[in-house]
mmCIF file of C-alpha atoms in Angstrom:
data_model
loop_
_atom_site.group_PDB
_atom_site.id
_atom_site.type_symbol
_atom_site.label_atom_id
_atom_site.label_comp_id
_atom_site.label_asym_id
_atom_site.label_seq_id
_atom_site.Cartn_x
_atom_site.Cartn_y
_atom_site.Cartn_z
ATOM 1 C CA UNK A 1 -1.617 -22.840 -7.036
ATOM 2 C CA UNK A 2 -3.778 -21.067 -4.913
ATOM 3 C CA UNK A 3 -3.766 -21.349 -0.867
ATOM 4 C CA UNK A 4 -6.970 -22.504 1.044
ATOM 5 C CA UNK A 5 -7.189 -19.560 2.479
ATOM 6 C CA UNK A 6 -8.463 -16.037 0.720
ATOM 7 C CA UNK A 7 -8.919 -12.902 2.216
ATOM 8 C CA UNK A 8 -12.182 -10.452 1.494
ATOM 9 C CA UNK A 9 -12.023 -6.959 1.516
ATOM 10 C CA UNK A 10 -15.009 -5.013 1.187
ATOM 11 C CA UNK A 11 -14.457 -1.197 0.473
ATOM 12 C CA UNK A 12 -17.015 1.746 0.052
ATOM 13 C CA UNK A 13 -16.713 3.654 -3.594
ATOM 14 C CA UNK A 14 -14.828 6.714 -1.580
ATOM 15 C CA UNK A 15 -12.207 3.640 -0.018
ATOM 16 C CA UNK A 16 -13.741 3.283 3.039
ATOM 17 C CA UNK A 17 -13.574 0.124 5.090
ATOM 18 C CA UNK A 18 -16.506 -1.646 5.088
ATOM 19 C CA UNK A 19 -15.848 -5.406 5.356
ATOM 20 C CA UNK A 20 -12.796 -7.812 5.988
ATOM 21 C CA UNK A 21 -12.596 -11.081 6.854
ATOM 22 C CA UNK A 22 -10.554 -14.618 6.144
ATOM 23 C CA UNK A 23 -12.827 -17.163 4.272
ATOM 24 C CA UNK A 24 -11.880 -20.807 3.033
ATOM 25 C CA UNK A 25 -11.765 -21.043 -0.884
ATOM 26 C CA UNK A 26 -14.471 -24.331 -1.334
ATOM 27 C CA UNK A 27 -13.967 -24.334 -5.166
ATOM 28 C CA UNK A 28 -13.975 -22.470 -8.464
ATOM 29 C CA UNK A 29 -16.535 -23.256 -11.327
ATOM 30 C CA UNK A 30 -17.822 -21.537 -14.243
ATOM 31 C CA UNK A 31 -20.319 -19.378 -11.974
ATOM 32 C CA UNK A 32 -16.670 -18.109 -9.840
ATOM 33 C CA UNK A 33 -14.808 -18.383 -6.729
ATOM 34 C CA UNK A 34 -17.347 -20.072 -3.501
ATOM 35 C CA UNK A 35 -15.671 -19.416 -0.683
ATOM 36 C CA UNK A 36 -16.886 -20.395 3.186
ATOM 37 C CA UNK A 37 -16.805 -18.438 6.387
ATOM 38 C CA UNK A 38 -17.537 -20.971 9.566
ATOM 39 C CA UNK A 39 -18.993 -19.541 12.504
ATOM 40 C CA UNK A 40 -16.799 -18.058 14.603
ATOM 41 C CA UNK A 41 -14.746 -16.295 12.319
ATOM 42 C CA UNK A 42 -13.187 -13.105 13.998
ATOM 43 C CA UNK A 43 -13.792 -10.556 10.925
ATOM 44 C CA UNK A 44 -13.553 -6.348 10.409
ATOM 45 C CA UNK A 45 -16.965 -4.629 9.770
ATOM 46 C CA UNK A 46 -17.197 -1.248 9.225
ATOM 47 C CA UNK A 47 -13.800 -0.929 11.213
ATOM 48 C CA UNK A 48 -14.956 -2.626 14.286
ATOM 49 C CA UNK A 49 -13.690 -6.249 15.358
ATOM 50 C CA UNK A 50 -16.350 -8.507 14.683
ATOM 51 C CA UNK A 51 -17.217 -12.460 15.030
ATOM 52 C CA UNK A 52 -18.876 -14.415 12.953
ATOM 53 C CA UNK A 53 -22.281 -15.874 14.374
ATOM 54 C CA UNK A 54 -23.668 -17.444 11.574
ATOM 55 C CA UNK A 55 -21.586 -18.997 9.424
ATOM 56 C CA UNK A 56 -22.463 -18.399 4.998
ATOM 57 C CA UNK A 57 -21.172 -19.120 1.517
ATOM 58 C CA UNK A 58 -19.823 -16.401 -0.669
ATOM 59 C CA UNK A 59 -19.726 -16.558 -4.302
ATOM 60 C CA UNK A 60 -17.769 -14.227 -5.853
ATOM 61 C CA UNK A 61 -18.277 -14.508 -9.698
ATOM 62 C CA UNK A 62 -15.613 -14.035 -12.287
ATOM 63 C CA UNK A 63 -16.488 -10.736 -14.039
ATOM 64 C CA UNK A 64 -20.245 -9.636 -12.724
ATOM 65 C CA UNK A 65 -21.051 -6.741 -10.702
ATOM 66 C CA UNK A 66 -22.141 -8.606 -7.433
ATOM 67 C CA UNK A 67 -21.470 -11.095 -4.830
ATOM 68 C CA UNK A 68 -23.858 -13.900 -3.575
ATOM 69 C CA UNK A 69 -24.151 -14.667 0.032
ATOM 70 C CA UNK A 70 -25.837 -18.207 0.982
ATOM 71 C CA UNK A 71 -27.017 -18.431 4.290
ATOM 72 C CA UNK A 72 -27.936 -21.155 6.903
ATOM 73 C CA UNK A 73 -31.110 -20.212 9.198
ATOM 74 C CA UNK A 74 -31.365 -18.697 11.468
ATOM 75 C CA UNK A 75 -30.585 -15.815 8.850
ATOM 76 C CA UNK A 76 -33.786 -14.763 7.492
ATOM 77 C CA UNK A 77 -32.166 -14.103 3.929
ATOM 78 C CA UNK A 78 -31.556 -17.359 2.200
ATOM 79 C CA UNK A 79 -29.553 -15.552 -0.541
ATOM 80 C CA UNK A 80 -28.531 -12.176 0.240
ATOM 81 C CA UNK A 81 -26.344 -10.370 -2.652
ATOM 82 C CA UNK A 82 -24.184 -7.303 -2.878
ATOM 83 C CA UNK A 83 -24.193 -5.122 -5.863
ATOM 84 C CA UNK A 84 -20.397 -4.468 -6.058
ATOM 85 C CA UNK A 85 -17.721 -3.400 -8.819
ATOM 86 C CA UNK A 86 -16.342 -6.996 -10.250
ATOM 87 C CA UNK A 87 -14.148 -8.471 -7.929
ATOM 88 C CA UNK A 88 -10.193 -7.471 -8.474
ATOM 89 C CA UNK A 89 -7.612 -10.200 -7.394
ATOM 90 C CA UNK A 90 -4.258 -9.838 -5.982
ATOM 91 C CA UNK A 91 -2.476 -13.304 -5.034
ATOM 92 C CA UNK A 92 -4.886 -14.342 -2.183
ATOM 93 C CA UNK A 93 -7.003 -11.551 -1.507
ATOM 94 C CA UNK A 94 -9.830 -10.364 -3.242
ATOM 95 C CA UNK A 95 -10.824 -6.626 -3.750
ATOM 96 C CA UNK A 96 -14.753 -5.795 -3.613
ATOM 97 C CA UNK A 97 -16.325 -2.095 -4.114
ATOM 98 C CA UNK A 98 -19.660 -2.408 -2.657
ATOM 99 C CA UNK A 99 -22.336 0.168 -4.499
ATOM 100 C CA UNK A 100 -25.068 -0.250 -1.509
ATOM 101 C CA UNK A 101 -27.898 -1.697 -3.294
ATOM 102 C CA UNK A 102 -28.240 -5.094 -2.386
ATOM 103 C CA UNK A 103 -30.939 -7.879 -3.244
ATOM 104 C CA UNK A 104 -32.249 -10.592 -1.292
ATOM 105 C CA UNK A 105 -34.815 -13.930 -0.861
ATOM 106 C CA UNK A 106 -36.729 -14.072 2.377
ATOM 107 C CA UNK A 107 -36.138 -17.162 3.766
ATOM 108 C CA UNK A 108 -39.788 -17.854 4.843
ATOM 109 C CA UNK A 109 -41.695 -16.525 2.181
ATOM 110 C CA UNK A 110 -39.475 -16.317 -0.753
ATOM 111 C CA UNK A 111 -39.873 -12.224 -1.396
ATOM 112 C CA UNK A 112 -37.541 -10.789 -3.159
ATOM 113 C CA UNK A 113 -36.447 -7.541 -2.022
ATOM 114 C CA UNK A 114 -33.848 -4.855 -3.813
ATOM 115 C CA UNK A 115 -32.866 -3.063 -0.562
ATOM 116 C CA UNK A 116 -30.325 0.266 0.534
ATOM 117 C CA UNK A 117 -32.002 2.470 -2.595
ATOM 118 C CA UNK A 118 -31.840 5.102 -0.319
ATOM 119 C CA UNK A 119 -27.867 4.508 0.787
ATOM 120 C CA UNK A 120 -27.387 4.498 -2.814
ATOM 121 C CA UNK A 121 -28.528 7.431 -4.472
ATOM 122 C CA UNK A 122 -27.387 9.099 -1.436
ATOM 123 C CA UNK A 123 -23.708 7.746 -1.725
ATOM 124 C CA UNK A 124 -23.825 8.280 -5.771
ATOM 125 C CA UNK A 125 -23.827 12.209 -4.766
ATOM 126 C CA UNK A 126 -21.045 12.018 -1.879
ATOM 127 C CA UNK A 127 -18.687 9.495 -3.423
ATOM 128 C CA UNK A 128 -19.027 10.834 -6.936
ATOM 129 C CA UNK A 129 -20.638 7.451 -8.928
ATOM 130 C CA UNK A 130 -19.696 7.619 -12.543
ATOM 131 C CA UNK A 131 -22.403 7.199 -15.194
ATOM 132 C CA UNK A 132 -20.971 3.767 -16.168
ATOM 133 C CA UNK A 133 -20.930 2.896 -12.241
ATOM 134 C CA UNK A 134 -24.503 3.616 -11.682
ATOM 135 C CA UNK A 135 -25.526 2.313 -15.217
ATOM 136 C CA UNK A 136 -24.102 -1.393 -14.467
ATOM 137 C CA UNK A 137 -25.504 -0.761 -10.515
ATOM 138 C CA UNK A 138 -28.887 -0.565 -11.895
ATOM 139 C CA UNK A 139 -28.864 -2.862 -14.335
ATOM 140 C CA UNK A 140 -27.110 -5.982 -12.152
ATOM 141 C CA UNK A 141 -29.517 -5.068 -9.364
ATOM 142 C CA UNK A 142 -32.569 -5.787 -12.543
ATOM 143 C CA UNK A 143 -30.635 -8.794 -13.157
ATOM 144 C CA UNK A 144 -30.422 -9.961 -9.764
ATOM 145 C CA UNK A 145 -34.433 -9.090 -8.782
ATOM 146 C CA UNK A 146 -35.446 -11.623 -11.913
ATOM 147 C CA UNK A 147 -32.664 -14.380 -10.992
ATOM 148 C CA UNK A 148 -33.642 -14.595 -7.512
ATOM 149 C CA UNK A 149 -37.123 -15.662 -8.516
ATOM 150 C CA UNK A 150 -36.264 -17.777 -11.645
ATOM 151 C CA UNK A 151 -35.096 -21.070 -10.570
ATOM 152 C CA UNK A 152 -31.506 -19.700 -12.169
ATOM 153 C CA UNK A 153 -28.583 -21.048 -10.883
ATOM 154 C CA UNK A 154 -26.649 -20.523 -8.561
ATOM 155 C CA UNK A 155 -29.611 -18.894 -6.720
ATOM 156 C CA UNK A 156 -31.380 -22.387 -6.677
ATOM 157 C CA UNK A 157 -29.389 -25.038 -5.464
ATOM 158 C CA UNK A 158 -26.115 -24.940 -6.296
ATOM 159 C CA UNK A 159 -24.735 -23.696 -3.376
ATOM 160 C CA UNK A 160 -26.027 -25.847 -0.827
ATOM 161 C CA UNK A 161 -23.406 -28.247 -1.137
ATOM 162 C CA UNK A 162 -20.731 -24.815 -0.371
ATOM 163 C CA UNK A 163 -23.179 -24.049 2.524
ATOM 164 C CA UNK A 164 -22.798 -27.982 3.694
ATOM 165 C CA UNK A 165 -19.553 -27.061 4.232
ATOM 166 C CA UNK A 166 -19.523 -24.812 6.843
ATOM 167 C CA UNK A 167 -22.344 -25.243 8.971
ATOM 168 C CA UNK A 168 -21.556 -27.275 11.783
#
């Protein structure tokens, strides 16, 4: 049975460190794994100690090539999502390659935005992409862009209950 607790790790394409930090597992449904991070949460970015301010709602799906991030305000992206490489599992923690391109909903007006092109095509050269890599990239960033805007789930309102969770 799995513990409560469940470990992210966010890596760059080359290995890098970019993210770490403990989370809550909330549930698992057919969409994947929603796990909570509650304000105050000491966590890793980009190698440097961090704490949580704001605390979110990951969803880490079961075989997609991205992550969903649910925010709380004062976060001006409602949904913020990572395009990654699926997420690998070992035990309790959960290996994520982020690809840089990310995709988000404004909070406020409801724009969606497909963000860190740039970081992307720059990080394709230095880090070596494959074809397949940047193929899927592309094409889950498309998928995201239209979802966002849809009414799909889980980018409607399934994960306010998860968000409930951990906002104090």
């Amino acid at each position: 049975m799995p513990s409560e607790m469940v470990r992210v790790v966010y890596t760059k394409y080359d290995g890098t460190a970019h993210r770490d930090y403990p989370a809550r597992r909330l549930n698992e449904d057919d969409l994947g794994v929603w796990v909570g991070v509650t304000r105050g949460t000491v966590s890793v970015y980009h190698g440097q100690p961090s704490v949580e301010q704001i605390p979110f709602v990951l969803l880490i799906p079961h075989h997609a090539w991205w992550t969903g991030m649910f925010n709380p305000p004062p976060r001006t992206s409602e949904v913020y999502c990572d395009v990654a490489t699926p997420a690998r599992w070992e035990g309790d923690t959960v290996h994520i390659v982020d690809l840089d391109l990310d995709v988000s909903r404004r909070r406020d007006s409801g724009l969606i935005e497909l963000r860190d092109e740039d970081e992307f095509e720059e990080h394709r050269v230095a880090f070596g992409y494959t074809d397949e890599v940047v193929a899927e990239a592309h094409a889950a960033a498309r998928r995201l862009f239209v979802a966002l805007g849809d009414g799909s789930e889980p980018f409607a309102s399934a994960y306010r209950k998860w968000l409930s969770a951990v906002v104090d």
